[in-house]
Protein backbone atom coordinates (compact mmCIF):
# COMPACT_ATOMS: atom_id res chain seq x y z
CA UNK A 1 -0.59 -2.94 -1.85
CA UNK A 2 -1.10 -5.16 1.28
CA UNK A 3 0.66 -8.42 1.30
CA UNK A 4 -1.43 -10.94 2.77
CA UNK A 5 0.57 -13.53 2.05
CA UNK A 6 2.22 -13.40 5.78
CA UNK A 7 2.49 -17.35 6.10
CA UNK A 8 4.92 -16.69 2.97
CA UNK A 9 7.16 -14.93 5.14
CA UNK A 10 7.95 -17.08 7.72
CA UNK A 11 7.93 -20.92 7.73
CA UNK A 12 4.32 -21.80 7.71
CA UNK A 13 5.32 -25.28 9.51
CA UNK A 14 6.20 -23.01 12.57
CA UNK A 15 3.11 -21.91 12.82
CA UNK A 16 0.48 -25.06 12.19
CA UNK A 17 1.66 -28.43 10.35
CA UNK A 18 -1.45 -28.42 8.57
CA UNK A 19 -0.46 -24.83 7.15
CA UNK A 20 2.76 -26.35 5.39
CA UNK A 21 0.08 -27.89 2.76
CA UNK A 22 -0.31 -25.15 -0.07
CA UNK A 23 -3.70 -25.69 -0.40
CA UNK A 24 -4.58 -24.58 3.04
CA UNK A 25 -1.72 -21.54 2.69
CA UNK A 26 -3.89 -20.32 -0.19
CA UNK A 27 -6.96 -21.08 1.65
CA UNK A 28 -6.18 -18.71 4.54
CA UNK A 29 -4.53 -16.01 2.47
CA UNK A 30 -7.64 -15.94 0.55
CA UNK A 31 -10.29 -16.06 2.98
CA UNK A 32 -8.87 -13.20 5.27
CA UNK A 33 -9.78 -10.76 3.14
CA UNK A 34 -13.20 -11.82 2.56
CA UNK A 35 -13.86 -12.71 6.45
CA UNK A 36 -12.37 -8.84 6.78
CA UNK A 37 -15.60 -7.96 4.22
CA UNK A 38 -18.00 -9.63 6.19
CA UNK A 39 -16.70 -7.50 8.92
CA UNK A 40 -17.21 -4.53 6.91
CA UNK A 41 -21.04 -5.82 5.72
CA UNK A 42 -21.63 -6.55 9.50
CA UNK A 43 -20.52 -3.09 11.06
CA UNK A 44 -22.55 -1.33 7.73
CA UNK A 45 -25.54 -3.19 8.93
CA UNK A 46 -25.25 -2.50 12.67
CA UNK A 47 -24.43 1.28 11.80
CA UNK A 48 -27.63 1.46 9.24
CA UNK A 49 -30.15 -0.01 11.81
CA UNK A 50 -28.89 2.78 14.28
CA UNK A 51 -28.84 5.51 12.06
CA UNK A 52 -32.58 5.45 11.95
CA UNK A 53 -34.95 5.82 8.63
CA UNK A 54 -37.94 8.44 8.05
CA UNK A 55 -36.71 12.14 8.06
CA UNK A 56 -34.22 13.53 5.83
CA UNK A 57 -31.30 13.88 8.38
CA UNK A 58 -31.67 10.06 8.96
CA UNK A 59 -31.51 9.33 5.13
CA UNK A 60 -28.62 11.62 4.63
CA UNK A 61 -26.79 10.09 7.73
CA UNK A 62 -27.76 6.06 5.97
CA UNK A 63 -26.59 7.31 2.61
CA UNK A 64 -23.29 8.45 4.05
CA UNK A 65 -22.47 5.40 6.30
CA UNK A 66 -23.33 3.37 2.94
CA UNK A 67 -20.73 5.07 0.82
CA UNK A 68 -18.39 4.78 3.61
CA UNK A 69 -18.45 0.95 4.20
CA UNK A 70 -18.82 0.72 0.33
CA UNK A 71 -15.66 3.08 -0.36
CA UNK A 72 -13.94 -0.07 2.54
CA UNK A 73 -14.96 -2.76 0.71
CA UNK A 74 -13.85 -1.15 -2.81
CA UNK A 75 -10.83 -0.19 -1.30
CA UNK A 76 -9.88 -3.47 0.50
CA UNK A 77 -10.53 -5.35 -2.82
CA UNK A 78 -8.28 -3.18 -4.06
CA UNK A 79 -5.92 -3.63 -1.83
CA UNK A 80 -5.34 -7.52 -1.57
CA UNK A 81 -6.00 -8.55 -4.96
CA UNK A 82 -2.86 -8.59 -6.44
CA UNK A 83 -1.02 -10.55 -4.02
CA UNK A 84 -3.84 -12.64 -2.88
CA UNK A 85 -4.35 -13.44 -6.75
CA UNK A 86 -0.50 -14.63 -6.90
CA UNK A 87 -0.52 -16.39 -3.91
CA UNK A 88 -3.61 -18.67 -5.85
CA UNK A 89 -1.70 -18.37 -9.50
CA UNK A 90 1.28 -20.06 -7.59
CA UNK A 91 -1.19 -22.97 -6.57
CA UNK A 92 -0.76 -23.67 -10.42
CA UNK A 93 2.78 -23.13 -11.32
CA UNK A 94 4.08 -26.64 -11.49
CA UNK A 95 7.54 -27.40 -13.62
CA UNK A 96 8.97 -30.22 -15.04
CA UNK A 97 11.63 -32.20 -12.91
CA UNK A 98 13.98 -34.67 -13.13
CA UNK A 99 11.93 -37.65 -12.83
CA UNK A 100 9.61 -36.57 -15.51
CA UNK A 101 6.86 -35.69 -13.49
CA UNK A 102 5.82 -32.10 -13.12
CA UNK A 103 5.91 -30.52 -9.61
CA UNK A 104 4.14 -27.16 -7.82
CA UNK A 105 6.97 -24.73 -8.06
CA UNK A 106 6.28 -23.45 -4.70
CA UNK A 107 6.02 -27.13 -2.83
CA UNK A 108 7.87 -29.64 -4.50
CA UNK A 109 6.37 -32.35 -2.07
CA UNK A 110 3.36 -31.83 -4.49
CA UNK A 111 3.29 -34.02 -7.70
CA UNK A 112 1.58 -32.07 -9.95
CA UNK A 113 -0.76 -34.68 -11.67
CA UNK A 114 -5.41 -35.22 -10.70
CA UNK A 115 -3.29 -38.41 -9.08
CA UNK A 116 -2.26 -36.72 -6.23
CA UNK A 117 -4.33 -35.92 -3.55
CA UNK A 118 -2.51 -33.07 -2.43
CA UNK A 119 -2.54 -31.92 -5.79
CA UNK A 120 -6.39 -32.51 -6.27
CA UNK A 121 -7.29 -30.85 -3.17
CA UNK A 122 -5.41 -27.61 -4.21
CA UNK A 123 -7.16 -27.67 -7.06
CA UNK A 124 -10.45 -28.23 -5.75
CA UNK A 125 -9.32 -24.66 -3.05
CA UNK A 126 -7.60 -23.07 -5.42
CA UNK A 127 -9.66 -22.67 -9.09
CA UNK A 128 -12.60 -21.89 -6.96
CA UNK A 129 -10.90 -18.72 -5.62
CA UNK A 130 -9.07 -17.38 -8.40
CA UNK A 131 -12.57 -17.18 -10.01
CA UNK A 132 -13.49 -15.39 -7.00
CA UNK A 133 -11.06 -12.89 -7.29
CA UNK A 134 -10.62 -12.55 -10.74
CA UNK A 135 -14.14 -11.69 -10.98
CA UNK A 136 -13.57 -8.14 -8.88
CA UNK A 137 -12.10 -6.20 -11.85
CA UNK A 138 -14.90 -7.07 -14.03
CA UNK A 139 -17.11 -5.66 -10.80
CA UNK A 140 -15.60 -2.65 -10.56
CA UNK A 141 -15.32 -2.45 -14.57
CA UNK A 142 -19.19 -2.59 -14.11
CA UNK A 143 -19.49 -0.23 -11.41
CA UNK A 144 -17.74 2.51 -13.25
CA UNK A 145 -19.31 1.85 -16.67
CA UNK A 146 -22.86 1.94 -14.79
CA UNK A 147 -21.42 5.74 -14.34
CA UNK A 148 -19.21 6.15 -16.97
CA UNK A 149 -21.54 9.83 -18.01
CA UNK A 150 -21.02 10.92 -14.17
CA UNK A 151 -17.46 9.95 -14.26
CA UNK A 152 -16.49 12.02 -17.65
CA UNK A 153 -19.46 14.98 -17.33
CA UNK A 154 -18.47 15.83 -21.58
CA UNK A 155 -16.95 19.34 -20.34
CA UNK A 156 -13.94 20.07 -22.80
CA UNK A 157 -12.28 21.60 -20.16
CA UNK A 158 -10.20 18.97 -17.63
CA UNK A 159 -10.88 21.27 -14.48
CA UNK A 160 -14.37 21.48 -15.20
CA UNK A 161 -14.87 17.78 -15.60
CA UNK A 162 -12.85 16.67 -12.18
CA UNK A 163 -14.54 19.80 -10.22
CA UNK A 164 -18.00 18.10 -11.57
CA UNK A 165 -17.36 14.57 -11.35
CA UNK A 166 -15.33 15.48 -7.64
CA UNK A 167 -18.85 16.69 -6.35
CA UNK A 168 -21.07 14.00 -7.06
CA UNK A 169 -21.99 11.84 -4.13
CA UNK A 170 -23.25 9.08 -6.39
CA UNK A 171 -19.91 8.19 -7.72
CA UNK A 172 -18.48 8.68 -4.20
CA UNK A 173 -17.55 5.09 -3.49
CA UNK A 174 -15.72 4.50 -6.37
CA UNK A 175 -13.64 7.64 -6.16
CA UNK A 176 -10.56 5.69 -5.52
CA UNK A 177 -10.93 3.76 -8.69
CA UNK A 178 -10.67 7.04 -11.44
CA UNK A 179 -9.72 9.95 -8.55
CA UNK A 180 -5.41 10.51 -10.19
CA UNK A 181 -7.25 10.02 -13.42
CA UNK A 182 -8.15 12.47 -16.33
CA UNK A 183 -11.63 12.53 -16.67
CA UNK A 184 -11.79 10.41 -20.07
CA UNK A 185 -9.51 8.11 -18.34
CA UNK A 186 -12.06 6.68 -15.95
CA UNK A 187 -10.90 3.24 -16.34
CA UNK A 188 -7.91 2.97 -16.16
CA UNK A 189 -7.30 1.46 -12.71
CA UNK A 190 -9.10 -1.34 -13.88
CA UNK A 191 -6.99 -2.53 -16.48
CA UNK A 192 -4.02 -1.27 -14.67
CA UNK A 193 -5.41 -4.22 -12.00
CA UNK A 194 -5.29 -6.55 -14.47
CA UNK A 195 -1.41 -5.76 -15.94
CA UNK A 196 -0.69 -6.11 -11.83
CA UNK A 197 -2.33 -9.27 -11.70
C-alpha cells in the first residue's frame, strides 16, 4: 500500500511550522489523494472530449479511456486508504496523562478536551474525512454487488467462471477488487479493507 503519510517521516516542523499542528498533517495527507483524483477526473475528461462521439470506433475508444481512468481511481482508493485512514484515526487517539487530562497520543501539545482549540479544529478536519474515506468500502461494496451475477457467472466449474467473468468489459474497472479471488469470493477485498483499516 502507498504511505502517504510522508510528513510522518520526517519532522513536519522542518518542513512548514504550520504543518507541526496535527490537524493540518491530516489535512494534507488526506487531501493528496483526492487532489490526485481530480487529476484523474480532469485528464478522463480532456481524453473523452478528444476521443470524439458518433461512430462505433469513437464509442469503443470513450468506453475504453472510461474504464481506464475508472480502473485509476478504484485503484488509487485502494491504494491510500489504509494509511490515509490511520493517519485520521490517530487524530482521535488521545490517552490519559498525568495531570488528569487526556492528550492526542500523537501530539501531546494537544489537550484532548472541545476546550481546546487545537483540539476543536482537528476535530472539525478530521471527523469530516474519516467519513470521507470510510465511505469508499461501502462504494466499492456497491459497485461489486451492482455486478455481483457478472462477477460469479453460476458455472460449477472455477475455470469456467474466472474465464467468463475475466472477459467481461463491464466489470473491467473493478477487476482489481475480486481478480486473486474465487469466483464466489467476489467480495472479499472489501472486507479484507475493512480488517486493514
Amino acid at each position: 500500500f502507498m504511505q502517504l503519510d510522508f510528513l510522518g517521516m520526517i519532522s513536519a516542523s522542518c518542513v512548514d511550522e504550520r504543518l507541526a499542528v496535527y490537524s493540518n498533517h491530516v489535512l494534507v495527507t488526506s487531501l493528496i489523494p483526492v487532489a490526485i483524483a481530480a487529476l484523474i477526473v480532469l485528464i478522463w475528461l480532456g481524453r473523452l472530449a478528444c476521443a470524439g462521439r458518433g461512430t462505433p470506433e469513437k464509442d469503443a475508444a470513450r468506453g475504453e479511456v472510461t474504464t481506464q481512468h475508472a480502473s485509476a481511481l478504484l485503484l488509487l482508493s485502494y491504494l491510500v486508504l489504509p494509511s490515509t485512514s490511520m493517519t485520521q484515526f490517530r487524530g482521535l487517539n488521545c490517552f490519559p496523562f498525568e495531570s488528569e487530562h487526556d492528550y492526542l497520543r500523537v501530539d501531546t501539545s494537544v489537550w484532548c478536551d472541545e476546550e481546546s482549540d487545537e483540539y476543536s479544529t482537528l476535530l472539525k478536519t478530521d471527523i469530516p474525512l474519516i467519513i470521507l474515506y470510510q465511505s469508499i468500502p461501502f462504494i466499492w461494496a456497491a459497485l461489486l454487488i451492482s455486478q455481483r451475477h457478472r462477477l460469479n457467472p453460476g458455472y460449477k466449474n472455477e475455470q469456467a467462471g474466472r474465464r467468463k467473468r475475466d472477459r467481461d468489459p463491464r466489470i473491467a474497472p473493478l477487476r482489481f477488487l475480486f481478480e486473486d479471488n474465487r469466483v464466489d469470493r467476489w467480495s472479499y477485498d472489501v472486507f479484507d479493507m475493512w480488517r486493514r483499516i
